[in-house]
mmCIF file of C-alpha atoms and ligand atoms in Angstrom:
data_model
loop_
_atom_site.group_PDB
_atom_site.id
_atom_site.type_symbol
_atom_site.label_atom_id
_atom_site.label_comp_id
_atom_site.label_asym_id
_atom_site.label_seq_id
_atom_site.Cartn_x
_atom_site.Cartn_y
_atom_site.Cartn_z
ATOM 1 C CA MET A 1 5.629 14.607 6.392
ATOM 2 C CA ILE A 2 4.991 11.054 5.202
ATOM 3 C CA ASN A 3 4.745 8.409 7.918
ATOM 4 C CA LYS A 4 2.675 5.317 8.689
ATOM 5 C CA ASN A 5 -0.254 7.582 9.733
ATOM 6 C CA THR A 6 -0.342 9.068 6.221
ATOM 7 C CA LYS A 7 -3.667 8.288 4.586
ATOM 8 C CA ILE A 8 -3.331 7.260 0.956
ATOM 9 C CA GLY A 9 -6.231 7.704 -1.464
ATOM 10 C CA PHE A 10 -6.115 5.498 -4.568
ATOM 11 C CA ILE A 11 -8.370 6.110 -7.586
ATOM 12 C CA GLY A 12 -8.588 3.339 -10.198
ATOM 13 C CA THR A 13 -8.729 -0.244 -8.929
ATOM 14 C CA GLY A 14 -8.272 -1.964 -12.311
ATOM 15 C CA VAL A 15 -5.688 -4.482 -13.528
ATOM 16 C CA MET A 16 -2.758 -2.391 -12.242
ATOM 17 C CA GLY A 17 -4.365 -0.514 -9.353
ATOM 18 C CA LYS A 18 -5.473 -3.636 -7.490
ATOM 19 C CA GLY A 19 -1.919 -5.054 -7.222
ATOM 20 C CA MET A 20 -0.442 -1.696 -6.269
ATOM 21 C CA ILE A 21 -3.074 -1.155 -3.555
ATOM 22 C CA LYS A 22 -2.462 -4.629 -2.100
ATOM 23 C CA ASN A 23 1.223 -3.762 -1.723
ATOM 24 C CA LEU A 24 0.429 -0.427 -0.027
ATOM 25 C CA LEU A 25 -1.858 -2.246 2.417
ATOM 26 C CA LYS A 26 0.835 -4.868 3.060
ATOM 27 C CA GLY A 27 3.222 -1.993 3.788
ATOM 28 C CA GLY A 28 0.975 -0.913 6.660
ATOM 29 C CA TYR A 29 -0.713 2.153 5.145
ATOM 30 C CA THR A 30 -4.400 3.027 5.382
ATOM 31 C CA VAL A 31 -5.626 3.098 1.794
ATOM 32 C CA HIS A 32 -8.921 4.727 0.801
ATOM 33 C CA VAL A 33 -10.100 3.497 -2.605
ATOM 34 C CA TYR A 34 -12.484 4.780 -5.262
ATOM 35 C CA ASN A 35 -13.332 3.261 -8.625
ATOM 36 C CA ARG A 36 -15.899 4.242 -11.252
ATOM 37 C CA THR A 37 -17.295 0.697 -11.208
ATOM 38 C CA LYS A 38 -17.643 0.139 -7.457
ATOM 39 C CA GLU A 39 -17.682 -3.697 -7.720
ATOM 40 C CA LYS A 40 -14.033 -3.718 -8.824
ATOM 41 C CA ALA A 41 -13.017 -2.043 -5.548
ATOM 42 C CA LEU A 42 -14.898 -4.441 -3.257
ATOM 43 C CA PRO A 43 -12.286 -7.273 -3.130
ATOM 44 C CA LEU A 44 -9.808 -4.677 -1.816
ATOM 45 C CA VAL A 45 -12.185 -3.699 0.976
ATOM 46 C CA GLU A 46 -12.189 -7.352 2.065
ATOM 47 C CA ILE A 47 -8.432 -7.098 2.642
ATOM 48 C CA GLY A 48 -8.551 -3.811 4.548
ATOM 49 C CA ALA A 49 -9.000 -0.899 2.113
ATOM 50 C CA VAL A 50 -11.544 1.790 2.984
ATOM 51 C CA LEU A 51 -14.201 2.268 0.299
ATOM 52 C CA GLU A 52 -15.071 5.848 -0.661
ATOM 53 C CA THR A 53 -18.179 6.642 -2.670
ATOM 54 C CA SER A 54 -16.884 9.865 -4.225
ATOM 55 C CA ILE A 55 -13.602 11.412 -5.298
ATOM 56 C CA LYS A 56 -14.564 14.519 -3.311
ATOM 57 C CA GLU A 57 -14.787 12.615 -0.007
ATOM 58 C CA LEU A 58 -11.655 10.610 -0.744
ATOM 59 C CA SER A 59 -9.766 13.841 -1.453
ATOM 60 C CA GLN A 60 -10.980 15.508 1.753
ATOM 61 C CA ARG A 61 -9.849 12.524 3.861
ATOM 62 C CA CYS A 62 -6.413 11.726 2.392
ATOM 63 C CA ASP A 63 -2.898 13.206 2.423
ATOM 64 C CA VAL A 64 -1.505 11.486 -0.694
ATOM 65 C CA ILE A 65 -3.659 10.681 -3.702
ATOM 66 C CA ILE A 66 -2.522 8.197 -6.323
ATOM 67 C CA THR A 67 -4.411 7.905 -9.616
ATOM 68 C CA MET A 68 -4.224 4.882 -11.928
ATOM 69 C CA VAL A 69 -7.104 5.389 -14.344
ATOM 70 C CA GLY A 70 -7.308 4.612 -18.073
ATOM 71 C CA TYR A 71 -6.993 7.562 -20.444
ATOM 72 C CA PRO A 72 -5.930 11.221 -20.352
ATOM 73 C CA SER A 73 -9.658 12.139 -20.453
ATOM 74 C CA ASP A 74 -10.152 10.136 -17.218
ATOM 75 C CA VAL A 75 -7.174 11.927 -15.661
ATOM 76 C CA GLU A 76 -8.649 15.340 -16.628
ATOM 77 C CA GLU A 77 -11.960 14.336 -15.061
ATOM 78 C CA VAL A 78 -10.621 13.055 -11.741
ATOM 79 C CA TYR A 79 -8.251 16.020 -11.217
ATOM 80 C CA PHE A 80 -10.141 19.022 -12.586
ATOM 81 C CA ASN A 81 -13.905 18.478 -12.025
ATOM 82 C CA ASP A 82 -15.559 20.624 -9.335
ATOM 83 C CA ASN A 83 -15.902 17.436 -7.308
ATOM 84 C CA GLY A 84 -12.453 16.270 -8.343
ATOM 85 C CA ILE A 85 -9.130 16.006 -6.529
ATOM 86 C CA LEU A 86 -7.602 19.448 -6.884
ATOM 87 C CA ASN A 87 -10.694 21.342 -5.723
ATOM 88 C CA ASN A 88 -11.056 19.224 -2.592
ATOM 89 C CA LEU A 89 -7.584 18.251 -1.375
ATOM 90 C CA LYS A 90 -5.910 19.997 1.584
ATOM 91 C CA PRO A 91 -2.897 22.251 0.919
ATOM 92 C CA GLN A 92 0.497 20.541 1.519
ATOM 93 C CA SER A 93 -0.921 17.221 0.263
ATOM 94 C CA TYR A 94 0.545 15.166 -2.589
ATOM 95 C CA VAL A 95 -0.928 13.928 -5.880
ATOM 96 C CA VAL A 96 0.737 11.283 -8.034
ATOM 97 C CA ASP A 97 -0.655 10.375 -11.438
ATOM 98 C CA MET A 98 0.614 6.896 -12.359
ATOM 99 C CA THR A 99 -1.698 6.535 -15.384
ATOM 100 C CA THR A 100 0.097 6.528 -18.738
ATOM 101 C CA SER A 101 -1.000 9.946 -19.950
ATOM 102 C CA LYS A 102 0.127 13.032 -21.866
ATOM 103 C CA PRO A 103 3.230 14.967 -20.777
ATOM 104 C CA SER A 104 1.295 18.236 -21.350
ATOM 105 C CA LEU A 105 -1.447 17.084 -18.966
ATOM 106 C CA ALA A 106 1.164 16.234 -16.313
ATOM 107 C CA LYS A 107 2.469 19.811 -16.598
ATOM 108 C CA LYS A 108 -1.075 21.198 -16.332
ATOM 109 C CA ILE A 109 -1.727 19.190 -13.140
ATOM 110 C CA TYR A 110 1.627 20.315 -11.684
ATOM 111 C CA ALA A 111 0.828 24.005 -12.343
ATOM 112 C CA ALA A 112 -2.745 23.789 -10.984
ATOM 113 C CA ALA A 113 -1.525 21.880 -7.913
ATOM 114 C CA LYS A 114 1.225 24.430 -7.236
ATOM 115 C CA GLU A 115 -1.347 27.269 -7.200
ATOM 116 C CA ARG A 116 -3.130 25.388 -4.394
ATOM 117 C CA ASN A 117 0.066 24.537 -2.471
ATOM 118 C CA ILE A 118 -0.237 20.880 -3.427
ATOM 119 C CA PHE A 119 2.779 18.817 -4.587
ATOM 120 C CA ALA A 120 2.311 16.925 -7.874
ATOM 121 C CA LEU A 121 4.338 14.185 -9.543
ATOM 122 C CA ASP A 122 3.752 12.246 -12.770
ATOM 123 C CA ALA A 123 4.889 8.661 -12.165
ATOM 124 C CA PRO A 124 3.858 6.208 -14.876
ATOM 125 C CA VAL A 125 5.061 2.650 -14.567
ATOM 126 C CA SER A 126 6.276 -0.337 -16.534
ATOM 127 C CA GLY A 127 6.271 -3.996 -15.565
ATOM 128 C CA GLY A 128 2.673 -4.964 -16.258
ATOM 129 C CA ASP A 129 0.142 -6.765 -14.109
ATOM 130 C CA ILE A 130 2.902 -9.044 -12.784
ATOM 131 C CA GLY A 131 5.079 -6.099 -11.699
ATOM 132 C CA ALA A 132 2.073 -4.434 -10.043
ATOM 133 C CA ALA A 133 1.187 -7.596 -8.125
ATOM 134 C CA GLU A 134 4.782 -8.324 -7.084
ATOM 135 C CA GLY A 135 5.738 -4.724 -6.247
ATOM 136 C CA THR A 136 8.531 -4.731 -8.822
ATOM 137 C CA LEU A 137 7.377 -1.942 -11.162
ATOM 138 C CA SER A 138 9.766 0.434 -12.845
ATOM 139 C CA ILE A 139 8.499 3.870 -11.822
ATOM 140 C CA MET A 140 9.504 6.870 -13.969
ATOM 141 C CA VAL A 141 8.923 10.158 -12.223
ATOM 142 C CA GLY A 142 8.596 13.798 -13.245
ATOM 143 C CA GLY A 143 8.378 16.725 -10.798
ATOM 144 C CA ASP A 144 10.267 18.262 -7.891
ATOM 145 C CA LYS A 145 12.985 16.347 -6.041
ATOM 146 C CA GLU A 146 11.551 17.289 -2.615
ATOM 147 C CA ALA A 147 8.225 15.617 -3.431
ATOM 148 C CA PHE A 148 10.019 12.644 -5.041
ATOM 149 C CA ASP A 149 12.155 12.130 -1.919
ATOM 150 C CA ALA A 150 9.168 12.550 0.408
ATOM 151 C CA LEU A 151 7.135 9.889 -1.416
ATOM 152 C CA MET A 152 9.979 7.384 -1.833
ATOM 153 C CA PRO A 153 8.748 5.088 1.027
ATOM 154 C CA ILE A 154 5.415 4.799 -0.791
ATOM 155 C CA PHE A 155 7.001 4.255 -4.229
ATOM 156 C CA GLU A 156 9.253 1.559 -2.745
ATOM 157 C CA LEU A 157 6.230 -0.555 -1.839
ATOM 158 C CA MET A 158 5.090 -0.594 -5.476
ATOM 159 C CA GLY A 159 8.336 -0.663 -7.415
ATOM 160 C CA LYS A 160 11.988 -1.659 -7.486
ATOM 161 C CA ASN A 161 13.447 0.784 -9.989
ATOM 162 C CA ILE A 162 12.360 4.316 -9.126
ATOM 163 C CA VAL A 163 14.007 7.144 -11.052
ATOM 164 C CA LEU A 164 13.417 10.905 -11.091
ATOM 165 C CA GLN A 165 13.687 11.844 -14.770
ATOM 166 C CA GLY A 166 13.337 15.636 -14.488
ATOM 167 C CA SER A 167 10.657 18.287 -14.161
ATOM 168 C CA ALA A 168 6.879 17.746 -14.500
ATOM 169 C CA GLY A 169 6.028 15.745 -17.635
ATOM 170 C CA SER A 170 9.414 13.968 -17.745
ATOM 171 C CA GLY A 171 7.944 10.786 -16.264
ATOM 172 C CA GLN A 172 5.340 10.657 -19.045
ATOM 173 C CA HIS A 173 7.972 11.408 -21.717
ATOM 174 C CA THR A 174 10.087 8.542 -20.340
ATOM 175 C CA LYS A 175 7.068 6.243 -20.454
ATOM 176 C CA MET A 176 6.675 7.149 -24.144
ATOM 177 C CA CYS A 177 10.283 5.977 -24.701
ATOM 178 C CA ASN A 178 9.279 2.742 -22.979
ATOM 179 C CA GLN A 179 6.194 2.295 -25.180
ATOM 180 C CA ILE A 180 8.176 3.029 -28.361
ATOM 181 C CA ALA A 181 10.627 0.256 -27.427
ATOM 182 C CA ILE A 182 7.744 -2.131 -26.644
ATOM 183 C CA ALA A 183 5.968 -1.327 -29.944
ATOM 184 C CA SER A 184 8.802 -2.909 -31.957
ATOM 185 C CA ASN A 185 9.567 -5.632 -29.440
ATOM 186 C CA ILE A 186 6.068 -7.129 -29.312
ATOM 187 C CA MET A 187 5.969 -7.279 -33.140
ATOM 188 C CA GLY A 188 9.256 -9.194 -33.053
ATOM 189 C CA VAL A 189 7.950 -11.603 -30.400
ATOM 190 C CA CYS A 190 4.768 -12.392 -32.370
ATOM 191 C CA GLU A 191 6.650 -12.732 -35.666
ATOM 192 C CA ALA A 192 9.272 -15.035 -34.155
ATOM 193 C CA LEU A 193 6.637 -17.339 -32.625
ATOM 194 C CA SER A 194 4.671 -17.393 -35.898
ATOM 195 C CA TYR A 195 7.869 -18.302 -37.767
ATOM 196 C CA ALA A 196 8.600 -21.082 -35.262
ATOM 197 C CA LYS A 197 5.112 -22.512 -35.791
ATOM 198 C CA LYS A 198 5.233 -22.342 -39.638
ATOM 199 C CA SER A 199 8.657 -23.944 -39.774
ATOM 200 C CA GLY A 200 7.427 -26.916 -37.750
ATOM 201 C CA LEU A 201 9.609 -26.244 -34.721
ATOM 202 C CA ASN A 202 8.482 -26.866 -31.153
ATOM 203 C CA ALA A 203 7.759 -23.298 -29.996
ATOM 204 C CA GLU A 204 8.339 -24.186 -26.317
ATOM 205 C CA THR A 205 11.831 -25.436 -27.116
ATOM 206 C CA VAL A 206 12.495 -22.423 -29.328
ATOM 207 C CA LEU A 207 11.608 -20.196 -26.378
ATOM 208 C CA LYS A 208 14.165 -22.013 -24.185
ATOM 209 C CA SER A 209 16.876 -21.029 -26.670
ATOM 210 C CA ILE A 210 15.876 -17.543 -27.741
ATOM 211 C CA GLY A 211 14.704 -16.516 -24.278
ATOM 212 C CA ALA A 212 18.234 -16.981 -22.963
ATOM 213 C CA GLY A 213 20.184 -15.346 -25.797
ATOM 214 C CA GLY A 214 20.420 -11.961 -27.451
ATOM 215 C CA ALA A 215 16.683 -11.898 -28.175
ATOM 216 C CA ALA A 216 15.717 -12.157 -24.493
ATOM 217 C CA SER A 217 13.341 -9.416 -23.412
ATOM 218 C CA TRP A 218 10.555 -8.705 -20.944
ATOM 219 C CA GLN A 219 7.967 -8.860 -23.737
ATOM 220 C CA LEU A 220 9.245 -12.290 -24.777
ATOM 221 C CA SER A 221 9.383 -13.768 -21.276
ATOM 222 C CA ALA A 222 6.059 -12.293 -20.096
ATOM 223 C CA TYR A 223 3.937 -12.787 -23.215
ATOM 224 C CA ALA A 224 5.333 -15.667 -25.313
ATOM 225 C CA PRO A 225 4.299 -18.289 -22.702
ATOM 226 C CA ARG A 226 0.789 -16.751 -22.574
ATOM 227 C CA ILE A 227 0.567 -16.894 -26.402
ATOM 228 C CA LEU A 228 1.602 -20.546 -26.409
ATOM 229 C CA LYS A 229 -1.083 -21.330 -23.823
ATOM 230 C CA GLY A 230 -3.674 -19.513 -25.961
ATOM 231 C CA ASP A 231 -4.117 -16.909 -23.197
ATOM 232 C CA PHE A 232 -4.938 -13.550 -24.789
ATOM 233 C CA ASN A 233 -6.432 -11.897 -21.687
ATOM 234 C CA PRO A 234 -4.984 -8.556 -20.567
ATOM 235 C CA GLY A 235 -2.118 -8.120 -19.079
ATOM 236 C CA PHE A 236 -1.986 -4.880 -20.901
ATOM 237 C CA TYR A 237 -5.098 -3.895 -22.867
ATOM 238 C CA ILE A 238 -4.731 -3.300 -26.626
ATOM 239 C CA LYS A 239 -6.951 -0.204 -26.216
ATOM 240 C CA HIS A 240 -4.470 1.288 -23.732
ATOM 241 C CA PHE A 241 -1.447 0.458 -25.882
ATOM 242 C CA VAL A 242 -3.027 2.194 -28.879
ATOM 243 C CA LYS A 243 -3.757 5.201 -26.634
ATOM 244 C CA ASP A 244 -0.040 5.273 -25.668
ATOM 245 C CA MET A 245 1.214 4.905 -29.246
ATOM 246 C CA LYS A 246 -1.085 7.756 -30.305
ATOM 247 C CA ILE A 247 0.369 10.016 -27.593
ATOM 248 C CA ALA A 248 3.948 9.014 -28.562
ATOM 249 C CA LEU A 249 3.277 9.636 -32.272
ATOM 250 C CA GLU A 250 1.791 13.077 -31.528
ATOM 251 C CA GLU A 251 4.725 14.018 -29.288
ATOM 252 C CA ALA A 252 7.293 12.761 -31.864
ATOM 253 C CA ASP A 253 5.493 14.665 -34.612
ATOM 254 C CA GLU A 254 5.621 17.867 -32.561
ATOM 255 C CA MET A 255 9.381 17.365 -32.123
ATOM 256 C CA GLY A 256 9.855 16.638 -35.840
ATOM 257 C CA LEU A 257 11.059 13.097 -35.076
ATOM 258 C CA LYS A 258 10.334 10.236 -37.508
ATOM 259 C CA THR A 259 9.270 6.954 -35.836
ATOM 260 C CA PRO A 260 8.564 4.435 -38.641
ATOM 261 C CA ALA A 261 8.565 1.322 -36.407
ATOM 262 C CA LEU A 262 6.106 2.939 -34.005
ATOM 263 C CA GLU A 263 3.884 3.922 -36.967
ATOM 264 C CA LEU A 264 3.854 0.334 -38.238
ATOM 265 C CA SER A 265 3.031 -1.098 -34.824
ATOM 266 C CA LYS A 266 0.155 1.397 -34.385
ATOM 267 C CA LYS A 267 -1.224 0.404 -37.827
ATOM 268 C CA LEU A 268 -1.183 -3.300 -36.910
ATOM 269 C CA TYR A 269 -2.923 -2.681 -33.580
ATOM 270 C CA ASP A 270 -5.489 -0.408 -35.278
ATOM 271 C CA LYS A 271 -6.405 -3.462 -37.399
ATOM 272 C CA LEU A 272 -7.029 -5.482 -34.225
ATOM 273 C CA ILE A 273 -9.207 -2.673 -32.839
ATOM 274 C CA LYS A 274 -11.257 -2.735 -36.072
ATOM 275 C CA GLU A 275 -11.734 -6.472 -35.483
ATOM 276 C CA GLY A 276 -13.191 -5.669 -32.046
ATOM 277 C CA LYS A 277 -10.174 -6.956 -30.088
ATOM 278 C CA GLU A 278 -9.470 -3.805 -28.036
ATOM 279 C CA ASP A 279 -10.142 -5.555 -24.716
ATOM 280 C CA LEU A 280 -7.644 -8.352 -25.369
ATOM 281 C CA GLY A 281 -4.040 -8.191 -24.170
ATOM 282 C CA THR A 282 -1.275 -6.822 -26.421
ATOM 283 C CA GLN A 283 -0.007 -10.392 -27.047
ATOM 284 C CA ALA A 284 -3.128 -10.848 -29.247
ATOM 285 C CA LEU A 285 -1.091 -9.216 -32.037
ATOM 286 C CA TYR A 286 -0.140 -12.855 -32.658
ATOM 287 C CA HIS A 287 -3.649 -13.304 -34.185
ATOM 288 C CA LEU A 288 -2.721 -11.020 -37.110
ATOM 289 C CA TYR A 289 0.034 -13.418 -38.168
ATOM 290 C CA ASN A 290 -2.158 -16.495 -37.776
ATOM 291 C CA GLU A 291 -5.478 -15.572 -39.342
ATOM 292 C CA ASP A 292 -5.830 -18.561 -41.655
HETATM 293 P P1 NAP B 301 -7.929 -0.766 -16.134
HETATM 294 O O1 NAP B 301 -7.977 -2.173 -15.682
HETATM 295 O O2 NAP B 301 -8.924 -0.284 -17.141
HETATM 296 O O3 NAP B 301 -7.995 0.169 -14.830
HETATM 297 C C1 NAP B 301 -8.333 1.509 -14.843
HETATM 298 C C2 NAP B 301 -9.356 1.710 -13.736
HETATM 299 O O4 NAP B 301 -9.598 3.113 -13.585
HETATM 300 C C3 NAP B 301 -10.681 1.041 -14.055
HETATM 301 O O5 NAP B 301 -11.055 0.228 -12.969
HETATM 302 C C4 NAP B 301 -11.624 2.218 -14.253
HETATM 303 O O6 NAP B 301 -12.942 2.016 -13.832
HETATM 304 C C5 NAP B 301 -10.972 3.286 -13.396
HETATM 305 N N1 NAP B 301 -11.379 4.613 -13.848
HETATM 306 C C6 NAP B 301 -11.279 5.131 -15.088
HETATM 307 N N2 NAP B 301 -11.770 6.382 -15.112
HETATM 308 C C7 NAP B 301 -12.179 6.640 -13.868
HETATM 309 C C8 NAP B 301 -12.779 7.754 -13.254
HETATM 310 N N3 NAP B 301 -13.055 8.855 -13.962
HETATM 311 N N4 NAP B 301 -13.072 7.682 -11.951
HETATM 312 C C9 NAP B 301 -12.802 6.564 -11.252
HETATM 313 N N5 NAP B 301 -12.235 5.473 -11.759
HETATM 314 C C10 NAP B 301 -11.935 5.515 -13.052
HETATM 315 O O7 NAP B 301 -6.484 -0.434 -16.740
HETATM 316 P P2 NAP B 301 -5.025 -0.871 -16.211
HETATM 317 O O8 NAP B 301 -4.512 -2.000 -17.023
HETATM 318 O O9 NAP B 301 -5.034 -0.984 -14.720
HETATM 319 O O10 NAP B 301 -4.181 0.402 -16.652
HETATM 320 C C11 NAP B 301 -4.297 1.643 -15.976
HETATM 321 C C12 NAP B 301 -3.304 2.641 -16.598
HETATM 322 O O11 NAP B 301 -1.974 2.128 -16.458
HETATM 323 C C13 NAP B 301 -3.530 2.878 -18.094
HETATM 324 O O12 NAP B 301 -3.243 4.216 -18.407
HETATM 325 C C14 NAP B 301 -2.516 1.937 -18.740
HETATM 326 O O13 NAP B 301 -2.141 2.402 -20.026
HETATM 327 C C15 NAP B 301 -1.371 2.003 -17.737
HETATM 328 N N6 NAP B 301 -0.504 0.827 -17.659
HETATM 329 C C16 NAP B 301 -1.002 -0.442 -17.761
HETATM 330 C C17 NAP B 301 -0.128 -1.522 -17.683
HETATM 331 C C18 NAP B 301 -0.626 -2.946 -17.805
HETATM 332 O O14 NAP B 301 0.202 -3.824 -18.109
HETATM 333 N N7 NAP B 301 -1.893 -3.216 -17.553
HETATM 334 C C19 NAP B 301 1.236 -1.321 -17.487
HETATM 335 C C20 NAP B 301 1.713 -0.024 -17.347
HETATM 336 C C21 NAP B 301 0.831 1.049 -17.428
HETATM 337 P P3 NAP B 301 -13.961 1.022 -14.563
HETATM 338 O O15 NAP B 301 -13.791 -0.236 -13.797
HETATM 339 O O16 NAP B 301 -15.289 1.663 -14.438
HETATM 340 O O17 NAP B 301 -13.499 0.917 -16.003
#
């Protein structure tokens, strides 16, 4: 039973995790935090989070564990190590992986959790660093309805649009749909701004027009202003976007689905990675069009 005495454990206090944790604290929950690089968790301790020095101890002390780490390999490590979540959490507890990860891994966590009488959901998100900070994320969930309903008060502190998509893995599949749509959209945003610049238009004024018409999109409104300011910090890391596109391409390939726009976007971002730009935000795709 989830109530205000429920202790939440949160692993991964990075760009997304820190905003999500702040909103859980604001909602009145006790939040125990753990991060690989301890320093990144310390500002959260100053505002009331409880610092844990191991995943094992965090798991033994909490009733709901949320993970927001980087890659599927990180997810494997935090869930399945001897000192990891599943070997140390009490039966009847909940685990929610909000990392963007593989649908097959979400199913593996669900099955391993079920054997231990633990409820598991995959719940990746969209809405970026702004959505995490403002508690307006779109949360796409896979797993059992009972667990989804039980955790709704917690999801509602982090997001505004919270949808159960189906059984375990469905949240991650939905997130792949999201990333496929973004892959084309961000190319369009960077191309349009490059065209505006080359044609001698005032890009700010162009944005006023195209941001309010049929070309309006989240990618345009969130990232075009950052591009115009010369701000290429993440937001959303290029290295993570390439990880997502790789997962989506593998899944599409397994289904026999052709995704030419996704392939092109992945190729362009691979170029940026080769240039050493993996730690920039995805809006740095703009550099490829303006490398003179
Ligand atoms: P991030 O800033 O790199 O945060 C990930 C955090 O997880 C880091 O602080 C990292 O620790 C920690 N971590 C990784 N492996 C760990 C482990 N084994 N044990 C403990 N902590 C571990 O990345 P982010 O931008 O928050 O993104 C997190 C996930 O959300 C990614 O899967 C990303 O694709 C997805 N996502 C991001 C956005 C966005 O706009 N940023 C939007 C939607 C979804 P270190 O500090 O040591 O690296």
